[in-house]
Amino acid sequence: MPTGIAGPTGPTGITGATGATGTAGPTGATGITGATGATGIAGATGPTGVTGATGATGIEGPTGPTGVTGATGATGIAGATGPTGVTGATGATGIAGPTGPTGATGATGATGPTGATGPTGTVSTAYGYTFNTGAQTVAAGGDVVFSTNGPFAGGVAHTPGTAPVTVTNGGVYEVLYDVAFTTISGGNVSGTYAIVLNGTVQASTRYGQIGSGNNTTRVIIGPAILTIPSGSTLTVRNIGNTADTLVVTADGAPFVNASFRLVMLS
């Protein structure tokens, strides 16, 4: 017979008791991995593990920049003095300093012993002295005449009343002459004399006086040292241009108005 139209579904009946679990079927094929879920909240940190072995030292890095210099520390206690070093080479002499002030004079030292007596000196044995006291007029270019002799020795000689003095032994002689004459009113008021050696006037013996008063006395004195050859003749000569009258007295008494002296030195 034909099936009629299905009627409406009746109400669900009461669920029956769960049946016994059946035998597990074979594991099905792994399904496709689902998308990763959101990260869960971190769990609490676990206890620190045992420290591992120290790794090998790495390559030294580049030197860092120098740090700021720290404050100077307190001075330490001085160390013991080290041994003296080798003496260095002497330096160059410095410039001399200024001379210091003169020190005070020291006390006089004791007198030293008397030195040995020196050799005996020599005494000249050649000398002579002659002079004049009488009236005399010495012409211009004329020689003084000496009236009287003093001592003579060693080859020096003179004849009284003549002009020349002779020297037998040559050498160096000290000579000295003087002449005193009167100036005449209207005549000469000056005079010049010199020693003549073997006919030659000796320039080093020229002496004179110049005056302006009349009837006064002029005294010319002529010292010198001459080298006189052996066998020489010397005179004292008026080398002026006028004659001179020698003075005879002074204060009422006669005196020496001319003299000539020679002493051998060597």
PDB file of C-alpha atoms in Angstrom:
ATOM      1  CA  MET A   1       0.000   0.000   0.000  1.00  0.00           C
ATOM      2  CA  PRO A   2       1.186   3.549  -0.555  1.00  0.00           C
ATOM      3  CA  THR A   3       3.112   5.554   2.246  1.00  0.00           C
ATOM      4  CA  GLY A   4       1.249   8.410   3.594  1.00  0.00           C
ATOM      5  CA  ILE A   5       2.663  11.816   4.261  1.00  0.00           C
ATOM      6  CA  ALA A   6       4.932  11.955   7.269  1.00  0.00           C
ATOM      7  CA  GLY A   7       3.331  13.486  10.153  1.00  0.00           C
ATOM      8  CA  PRO A   8       5.010  16.150  12.243  1.00  0.00           C
ATOM      9  CA  THR A   9       7.954  15.324  14.488  1.00  0.00           C
ATOM     10  CA  GLY A  10       6.898  14.426  17.885  1.00  0.00           C
ATOM     11  CA  PRO A  11       8.495  15.843  20.976  1.00  0.00           C
ATOM     12  CA  THR A  12      11.991  14.700  22.039  1.00  0.00           C
ATOM     13  CA  GLY A  13      11.807  11.856  24.450  1.00  0.00           C
ATOM     14  CA  ILE A  14      13.721  11.639  27.674  1.00  0.00           C
ATOM     15  CA  THR A  15      17.432  10.969  27.252  1.00  0.00           C
ATOM     16  CA  GLY A  16      18.257   7.441  27.951  1.00  0.00           C
ATOM     17  CA  ALA A  17      21.137   6.284  30.182  1.00  0.00           C
ATOM     18  CA  THR A  18      24.672   6.484  28.761  1.00  0.00           C
ATOM     19  CA  GLY A  19      25.700   3.308  27.245  1.00  0.00           C
ATOM     20  CA  ALA A  20      28.967   1.569  27.984  1.00  0.00           C
ATOM     21  CA  THR A  21      32.079   3.029  26.269  1.00  0.00           C
ATOM     22  CA  GLY A  22      32.817   1.165  23.194  1.00  0.00           C
ATOM     23  CA  THR A  23      36.228  -0.011  22.122  1.00  0.00           C
ATOM     24  CA  ALA A  24      38.431   2.848  20.906  1.00  0.00           C
ATOM     25  CA  GLY A  25      38.569   3.028  17.265  1.00  0.00           C
ATOM     26  CA  PRO A  26      41.847   3.499  15.379  1.00  0.00           C
ATOM     27  CA  THR A  27      43.524   6.907  15.684  1.00  0.00           C
ATOM     28  CA  GLY A  28      42.396   9.111  13.017  1.00  0.00           C
ATOM     29  CA  ALA A  29      44.754  11.098  10.834  1.00  0.00           C
ATOM     30  CA  THR A  30      46.330  14.250  12.433  1.00  0.00           C
ATOM     31  CA  GLY A  31      44.251  17.163  11.628  1.00  0.00           C
ATOM     32  CA  ILE A  32      45.602  20.378  10.282  1.00  0.00           C
ATOM     33  CA  THR A  33      47.523  22.412  12.920  1.00  0.00           C
ATOM     34  CA  GLY A  34      45.383  25.151  14.134  1.00  0.00           C
ATOM     35  CA  ALA A  35      46.433  28.714  14.409  1.00  0.00           C
ATOM     36  CA  THR A  36      48.848  29.572  17.287  1.00  0.00           C
ATOM     37  CA  GLY A  37      46.993  30.719  20.265  1.00  0.00           C
ATOM     38  CA  ALA A  38      47.682  33.924  22.099  1.00  0.00           C
ATOM     39  CA  THR A  39      50.805  33.915  24.392  1.00  0.00           C
ATOM     40  CA  GLY A  40      49.876  33.078  27.848  1.00  0.00           C
ATOM     41  CA  ILE A  41      50.881  35.048  30.929  1.00  0.00           C
ATOM     42  CA  ALA A  42      54.586  34.508  31.870  1.00  0.00           C
ATOM     43  CA  GLY A  43      55.051  32.125  34.620  1.00  0.00           C
ATOM     44  CA  ALA A  44      57.016  32.878  37.798  1.00  0.00           C
ATOM     45  CA  THR A  45      60.875  32.989  37.415  1.00  0.00           C
ATOM     46  CA  GLY A  46      62.445  29.745  38.210  1.00  0.00           C
ATOM     47  CA  PRO A  47      65.443  29.332  40.563  1.00  0.00           C
ATOM     48  CA  THR A  48      68.931  30.442  39.207  1.00  0.00           C
ATOM     49  CA  GLY A  49      70.766  27.664  37.594  1.00  0.00           C
ATOM     50  CA  VAL A  50      74.324  26.565  38.404  1.00  0.00           C
ATOM     51  CA  THR A  51      76.999  29.094  37.108  1.00  0.00           C
ATOM     52  CA  GLY A  52      78.540  27.862  33.965  1.00  0.00           C
ATOM     53  CA  ALA A  53      82.288  27.625  33.310  1.00  0.00           C
ATOM     54  CA  THR A  54      84.109  30.992  32.558  1.00  0.00           C
ATOM     55  CA  GLY A  55      84.388  31.597  28.903  1.00  0.00           C
ATOM     56  CA  ALA A  56      87.646  32.352  27.089  1.00  0.00           C
ATOM     57  CA  THR A  57      89.016  35.980  27.466  1.00  0.00           C
ATOM     58  CA  GLY A  58      87.906  38.089  24.613  1.00  0.00           C
ATOM     59  CA  ILE A  59      90.149  40.302  22.457  1.00  0.00           C
ATOM     60  CA  GLU A  60      91.285  43.476  24.297  1.00  0.00           C
ATOM     61  CA  GLY A  61      89.198  46.392  23.283  1.00  0.00           C
ATOM     62  CA  PRO A  62      90.665  49.806  22.242  1.00  0.00           C
ATOM     63  CA  THR A  63      92.029  52.060  25.037  1.00  0.00           C
ATOM     64  CA  GLY A  64      89.403  54.381  26.323  1.00  0.00           C
ATOM     65  CA  PRO A  65      89.946  58.149  26.617  1.00  0.00           C
ATOM     66  CA  THR A  66      92.099  59.360  29.533  1.00  0.00           C
ATOM     67  CA  GLY A  67      90.088  60.144  32.547  1.00  0.00           C
ATOM     68  CA  VAL A  68      90.126  63.430  34.421  1.00  0.00           C
ATOM     69  CA  THR A  69      93.260  63.787  36.624  1.00  0.00           C
ATOM     70  CA  GLY A  70      92.423  63.118  40.176  1.00  0.00           C
ATOM     71  CA  ALA A  71      93.311  65.425  43.061  1.00  0.00           C
ATOM     72  CA  THR A  72      96.973  65.263  44.253  1.00  0.00           C
ATOM     73  CA  GLY A  73      97.339  62.967  47.146  1.00  0.00           C
ATOM     74  CA  ALA A  74      99.012  63.922  50.402  1.00  0.00           C
ATOM     75  CA  THR A  75     102.853  63.928  50.350  1.00  0.00           C
ATOM     76  CA  GLY A  76     104.201  60.656  51.482  1.00  0.00           C
ATOM     77  CA  ILE A  77     106.890  60.172  54.102  1.00  0.00           C
ATOM     78  CA  ALA A  78     110.367  60.936  52.684  1.00  0.00           C
ATOM     79  CA  GLY A  79     112.263  57.843  51.762  1.00  0.00           C
ATOM     80  CA  ALA A  80     115.763  57.086  52.978  1.00  0.00           C
ATOM     81  CA  THR A  81     118.571  59.080  51.275  1.00  0.00           C
ATOM     82  CA  GLY A  82     120.024  57.133  48.415  1.00  0.00           C
ATOM     83  CA  PRO A  83     123.786  56.643  47.950  1.00  0.00           C
ATOM     84  CA  THR A  84     125.787  59.625  46.608  1.00  0.00           C
ATOM     85  CA  GLY A  85     126.025  59.562  42.851  1.00  0.00           C
ATOM     86  CA  VAL A  86     129.236  59.759  40.851  1.00  0.00           C
ATOM     87  CA  THR A  87     130.721  63.281  40.794  1.00  0.00           C
ATOM     88  CA  GLY A  88     129.899  64.999  37.534  1.00  0.00           C
ATOM     89  CA  ALA A  89     132.440  66.689  35.291  1.00  0.00           C
ATOM     90  CA  THR A  90     133.646  70.125  36.447  1.00  0.00           C
ATOM     91  CA  GLY A  91     131.648  72.887  34.801  1.00  0.00           C
ATOM     92  CA  ALA A  92     133.194  75.752  32.880  1.00  0.00           C
ATOM     93  CA  THR A  93     134.626  78.573  34.999  1.00  0.00           C
ATOM     94  CA  GLY A  94     132.085  81.298  35.471  1.00  0.00           C
ATOM     95  CA  ILE A  95     132.644  84.972  34.770  1.00  0.00           C
ATOM     96  CA  ALA A  96     134.697  86.635  37.522  1.00  0.00           C
ATOM     97  CA  GLY A  97     132.555  88.570  39.929  1.00  0.00           C
ATOM     98  CA  PRO A  98     133.259  92.183  40.833  1.00  0.00           C
ATOM     99  CA  THR A  99     136.202  92.828  43.149  1.00  0.00           C
ATOM    100  CA  GLY A 100     135.107  92.881  46.733  1.00  0.00           C
ATOM    101  CA  PRO A 101     135.944  95.728  49.098  1.00  0.00           C
ATOM    102  CA  THR A 102     139.486  95.881  50.441  1.00  0.00           C
ATOM    103  CA  GLY A 103     139.787  94.088  53.719  1.00  0.00           C
ATOM    104  CA  ALA A 104     141.141  95.664  56.841  1.00  0.00           C
ATOM    105  CA  THR A 105     144.934  95.920  57.046  1.00  0.00           C
ATOM    106  CA  GLY A 106     146.350  93.008  58.927  1.00  0.00           C
ATOM    107  CA  ALA A 107     148.702  93.318  61.844  1.00  0.00           C
ATOM    108  CA  THR A 108     152.326  94.040  60.995  1.00  0.00           C
ATOM    109  CA  GLY A 109     154.329  90.863  60.826  1.00  0.00           C
ATOM    110  CA  ALA A 110     157.463  90.264  62.766  1.00  0.00           C
ATOM    111  CA  THR A 111     160.652  91.803  61.357  1.00  0.00           C
ATOM    112  CA  GLY A 112     162.475  89.332  59.193  1.00  0.00           C
ATOM    113  CA  PRO A 113     166.130  88.473  59.640  1.00  0.00           C
ATOM    114  CA  THR A 114     168.697  90.930  58.350  1.00  0.00           C
ATOM    115  CA  GLY A 115     169.769  90.104  54.831  1.00  0.00           C
ATOM    116  CA  ALA A 116     173.298  89.382  53.809  1.00  0.00           C
ATOM    117  CA  THR A 117     175.560  92.396  53.379  1.00  0.00           C
ATOM    118  CA  GLY A 118     175.712  93.493  49.757  1.00  0.00           C
ATOM    119  CA  PRO A 119     178.930  93.966  47.838  1.00  0.00           C
ATOM    120  CA  THR A 120     180.944  97.041  48.661  1.00  0.00           C
ATOM    121  CA  GLY A 121     180.136  99.920  46.354  1.00  0.00           C
ATOM    122  CA  THR A 122     182.718 101.741  44.342  1.00  0.00           C
ATOM    123  CA  VAL A 123     183.791 105.302  45.033  1.00  0.00           C
ATOM    124  CA  SER A 124     184.739 107.556  42.171  1.00  0.00           C
ATOM    125  CA  THR A 125     188.452 108.254  42.091  1.00  0.00           C
ATOM    126  CA  ALA A 126     188.213 110.831  39.294  1.00  0.00           C
ATOM    127  CA  TYR A 127     186.962 114.282  40.226  1.00  0.00           C
ATOM    128  CA  GLY A 128     187.921 117.937  40.329  1.00  0.00           C
ATOM    129  CA  TYR A 129     186.787 121.324  41.590  1.00  0.00           C
ATOM    130  CA  THR A 130     188.058 124.778  40.665  1.00  0.00           C
ATOM    131  CA  PHE A 131     186.689 128.266  41.341  1.00  0.00           C
ATOM    132  CA  ASN A 132     187.297 132.004  40.956  1.00  0.00           C
ATOM    133  CA  THR A 133     187.102 134.887  43.460  1.00  0.00           C
ATOM    134  CA  GLY A 134     188.811 137.774  41.722  1.00  0.00           C
ATOM    135  CA  ALA A 135     187.573 140.472  39.371  1.00  0.00           C
ATOM    136  CA  GLN A 136     187.013 139.240  35.817  1.00  0.00           C
ATOM    137  CA  THR A 137     185.232 140.302  32.668  1.00  0.00           C
ATOM    138  CA  VAL A 138     184.186 137.393  30.456  1.00  0.00           C
ATOM    139  CA  ALA A 139     183.976 138.508  26.837  1.00  0.00           C
ATOM    140  CA  ALA A 140     181.204 137.306  24.526  1.00  0.00           C
ATOM    141  CA  GLY A 141     182.422 133.936  23.258  1.00  0.00           C
ATOM    142  CA  GLY A 142     185.135 133.887  25.933  1.00  0.00           C
ATOM    143  CA  ASP A 143     185.879 131.254  28.569  1.00  0.00           C
ATOM    144  CA  VAL A 144     185.752 131.758  32.340  1.00  0.00           C
ATOM    145  CA  VAL A 145     189.160 131.743  34.028  1.00  0.00           C
ATOM    146  CA  PHE A 146     189.387 129.989  37.418  1.00  0.00           C
ATOM    147  CA  SER A 147     191.861 131.404  39.911  1.00  0.00           C
ATOM    148  CA  THR A 148     191.968 128.683  42.559  1.00  0.00           C
ATOM    149  CA  ASN A 149     191.905 124.887  42.648  1.00  0.00           C
ATOM    150  CA  GLY A 150     190.058 122.631  45.027  1.00  0.00           C
ATOM    151  CA  PRO A 151     190.763 118.875  45.188  1.00  0.00           C
ATOM    152  CA  PHE A 152     191.591 117.009  41.964  1.00  0.00           C
ATOM    153  CA  ALA A 153     192.143 113.272  41.423  1.00  0.00           C
ATOM    154  CA  GLY A 154     192.009 110.440  38.901  1.00  0.00           C
ATOM    155  CA  GLY A 155     193.408 112.307  35.922  1.00  0.00           C
ATOM    156  CA  VAL A 156     191.230 115.443  36.248  1.00  0.00           C
ATOM    157  CA  ALA A 157     193.473 118.528  36.273  1.00  0.00           C
ATOM    158  CA  HIS A 158     193.500 122.332  36.045  1.00  0.00           C
ATOM    159  CA  THR A 159     196.172 125.012  36.180  1.00  0.00           C
ATOM    160  CA  PRO A 160     195.134 127.953  38.428  1.00  0.00           C
ATOM    161  CA  GLY A 161     194.683 131.213  36.546  1.00  0.00           C
ATOM    162  CA  THR A 162     193.618 129.433  33.312  1.00  0.00           C
ATOM    163  CA  ALA A 163     190.283 128.368  31.798  1.00  0.00           C
ATOM    164  CA  PRO A 164     190.583 124.720  30.633  1.00  0.00           C
ATOM    165  CA  VAL A 165     190.077 121.613  32.766  1.00  0.00           C
ATOM    166  CA  THR A 166     191.584 118.408  31.369  1.00  0.00           C
ATOM    167  CA  VAL A 167     190.322 114.829  31.769  1.00  0.00           C
ATOM    168  CA  THR A 168     192.767 111.971  31.255  1.00  0.00           C
ATOM    169  CA  ASN A 169     190.393 109.052  31.900  1.00  0.00           C
ATOM    170  CA  GLY A 170     187.230 108.991  29.836  1.00  0.00           C
ATOM    171  CA  GLY A 171     183.827 108.042  31.254  1.00  0.00           C
ATOM    172  CA  VAL A 172     180.448 109.371  32.325  1.00  0.00           C
ATOM    173  CA  TYR A 173     180.818 112.481  34.489  1.00  0.00           C
ATOM    174  CA  GLU A 174     178.444 114.640  36.476  1.00  0.00           C
ATOM    175  CA  VAL A 175     179.324 118.294  35.824  1.00  0.00           C
ATOM    176  CA  LEU A 176     178.158 121.533  37.441  1.00  0.00           C
ATOM    177  CA  TYR A 177     179.158 125.150  36.872  1.00  0.00           C
ATOM    178  CA  ASP A 178     177.929 128.496  38.182  1.00  0.00           C
ATOM    179  CA  VAL A 179     178.638 132.102  37.193  1.00  0.00           C
ATOM    180  CA  ALA A 180     177.594 135.313  39.057  1.00  0.00           C
ATOM    181  CA  PHE A 181     177.716 138.556  37.091  1.00  0.00           C
ATOM    182  CA  THR A 182     176.420 142.121  37.431  1.00  0.00           C
ATOM    183  CA  THR A 183     173.902 143.699  35.061  1.00  0.00           C
ATOM    184  CA  ILE A 184     175.061 147.088  33.810  1.00  0.00           C
ATOM    185  CA  SER A 185     172.916 150.197  33.305  1.00  0.00           C
ATOM    186  CA  GLY A 186     172.557 150.661  29.587  1.00  0.00           C
ATOM    187  CA  GLY A 187     174.351 147.344  28.976  1.00  0.00           C
ATOM    188  CA  ASN A 188     173.468 143.674  29.270  1.00  0.00           C
ATOM    189  CA  VAL A 189     170.756 142.527  31.692  1.00  0.00           C
ATOM    190  CA  SER A 190     170.894 138.820  30.769  1.00  0.00           C
ATOM    191  CA  GLY A 191     173.465 136.125  30.146  1.00  0.00           C
ATOM    192  CA  THR A 192     173.917 132.592  28.766  1.00  0.00           C
ATOM    193  CA  TYR A 193     176.688 130.065  29.474  1.00  0.00           C
ATOM    194  CA  ALA A 194     177.538 126.479  28.498  1.00  0.00           C
ATOM    195  CA  ILE A 195     180.270 123.854  28.799  1.00  0.00           C
ATOM    196  CA  VAL A 196     182.529 123.447  25.768  1.00  0.00           C
ATOM    197  CA  LEU A 197     183.939 119.919  25.293  1.00  0.00           C
ATOM    198  CA  ASN A 198     186.889 119.665  22.917  1.00  0.00           C
ATOM    199  CA  GLY A 199     185.776 122.852  21.160  1.00  0.00           C
ATOM    200  CA  THR A 200     182.048 121.914  20.871  1.00  0.00           C
ATOM    201  CA  VAL A 201     179.314 123.584  22.890  1.00  0.00           C
ATOM    202  CA  GLN A 202     177.309 120.889  24.756  1.00  0.00           C
ATOM    203  CA  ALA A 203     173.613 121.594  24.156  1.00  0.00           C
ATOM    204  CA  SER A 204     172.522 119.972  27.439  1.00  0.00           C
ATOM    205  CA  THR A 205     174.605 122.503  29.395  1.00  0.00           C
ATOM    206  CA  ARG A 206     173.135 125.745  27.986  1.00  0.00           C
ATOM    207  CA  TYR A 207     171.701 127.808  30.854  1.00  0.00           C
ATOM    208  CA  GLY A 208     170.833 131.479  31.090  1.00  0.00           C
ATOM    209  CA  GLN A 209     168.936 134.259  32.870  1.00  0.00           C
ATOM    210  CA  ILE A 210     166.890 137.172  31.598  1.00  0.00           C
ATOM    211  CA  GLY A 211     166.279 140.279  33.719  1.00  0.00           C
ATOM    212  CA  SER A 212     165.129 143.873  33.434  1.00  0.00           C
ATOM    213  CA  GLY A 213     166.784 145.592  36.403  1.00  0.00           C
ATOM    214  CA  ASN A 214     170.153 147.321  36.195  1.00  0.00           C
ATOM    215  CA  ASN A 215     173.039 146.982  38.653  1.00  0.00           C
ATOM    216  CA  THR A 216     171.733 143.652  39.987  1.00  0.00           C
ATOM    217  CA  THR A 217     173.433 140.261  40.236  1.00  0.00           C
ATOM    218  CA  ARG A 218     172.499 137.295  38.053  1.00  0.00           C
ATOM    219  CA  VAL A 219     173.614 133.763  38.987  1.00  0.00           C
ATOM    220  CA  ILE A 220     173.559 131.080  36.311  1.00  0.00           C
ATOM    221  CA  ILE A 221     173.813 127.446  37.474  1.00  0.00           C
ATOM    222  CA  GLY A 222     174.326 124.650  34.941  1.00  0.00           C
ATOM    223  CA  PRO A 223     174.112 120.957  36.006  1.00  0.00           C
ATOM    224  CA  ALA A 224     174.508 118.102  33.485  1.00  0.00           C
ATOM    225  CA  ILE A 225     175.825 114.573  32.927  1.00  0.00           C
ATOM    226  CA  LEU A 226     178.279 114.185  30.052  1.00  0.00           C
ATOM    227  CA  THR A 227     180.162 111.343  28.409  1.00  0.00           C
ATOM    228  CA  ILE A 228     183.733 112.632  28.269  1.00  0.00           C
ATOM    229  CA  PRO A 229     186.355 110.901  26.079  1.00  0.00           C
ATOM    230  CA  SER A 230     189.844 110.277  27.405  1.00  0.00           C
ATOM    231  CA  GLY A 231     192.250 113.197  26.906  1.00  0.00           C
ATOM    232  CA  SER A 232     189.473 115.814  26.737  1.00  0.00           C
ATOM    233  CA  THR A 233     189.525 119.535  27.494  1.00  0.00           C
ATOM    234  CA  LEU A 234     186.531 121.383  28.959  1.00  0.00           C
ATOM    235  CA  THR A 235     185.814 125.073  29.571  1.00  0.00           C
ATOM    236  CA  VAL A 236     182.864 127.150  30.795  1.00  0.00           C
ATOM    237  CA  ARG A 237     182.015 129.676  28.058  1.00  0.00           C
ATOM    238  CA  ASN A 238     179.970 132.869  27.715  1.00  0.00           C
ATOM    239  CA  ILE A 239     177.862 131.995  24.631  1.00  0.00           C
ATOM    240  CA  GLY A 240     175.859 135.247  24.818  1.00  0.00           C
ATOM    241  CA  ASN A 241     176.361 138.369  22.688  1.00  0.00           C
ATOM    242  CA  THR A 242     177.645 140.690  25.449  1.00  0.00           C
ATOM    243  CA  ALA A 243     180.527 140.637  27.927  1.00  0.00           C
ATOM    244  CA  ASP A 244     179.796 139.916  31.583  1.00  0.00           C
ATOM    245  CA  THR A 245     181.491 141.436  34.609  1.00  0.00           C
ATOM    246  CA  LEU A 246     181.733 138.958  37.456  1.00  0.00           C
ATOM    247  CA  VAL A 247     180.652 140.124  40.908  1.00  0.00           C
ATOM    248  CA  VAL A 248     183.543 140.458  43.389  1.00  0.00           C
ATOM    249  CA  THR A 249     181.840 141.168  46.729  1.00  0.00           C
ATOM    250  CA  ALA A 250     178.429 140.861  48.359  1.00  0.00           C
ATOM    251  CA  ASP A 251     177.482 142.658  51.552  1.00  0.00           C
ATOM    252  CA  GLY A 252     181.051 143.849  51.862  1.00  0.00           C
ATOM    253  CA  ALA A 253     182.635 140.398  51.639  1.00  0.00           C
ATOM    254  CA  PRO A 254     184.332 138.638  48.704  1.00  0.00           C
ATOM    255  CA  PHE A 255     182.739 135.437  47.412  1.00  0.00           C
ATOM    256  CA  VAL A 256     183.080 132.769  44.736  1.00  0.00           C
ATOM    257  CA  ASN A 257     181.787 134.267  41.488  1.00  0.00           C
ATOM    258  CA  ALA A 258     182.432 131.221  39.259  1.00  0.00           C
ATOM    259  CA  SER A 259     183.128 127.535  39.802  1.00  0.00           C
ATOM    260  CA  PHE A 260     183.376 124.264  37.860  1.00  0.00           C
ATOM    261  CA  ARG A 261     183.016 120.740  39.291  1.00  0.00           C
ATOM    262  CA  LEU A 262     183.432 117.282  37.693  1.00  0.00           C
ATOM    263  CA  VAL A 263     182.784 113.853  39.309  1.00  0.00           C
ATOM    264  CA  MET A 264     183.200 110.556  37.421  1.00  0.00           C
ATOM    265  CA  LEU A 265     180.112 108.301  37.685  1.00  0.00           C
ATOM    266  CA  SER A 266     181.289 105.367  35.602  1.00  0.00           C
TER     267      SER A 266
END
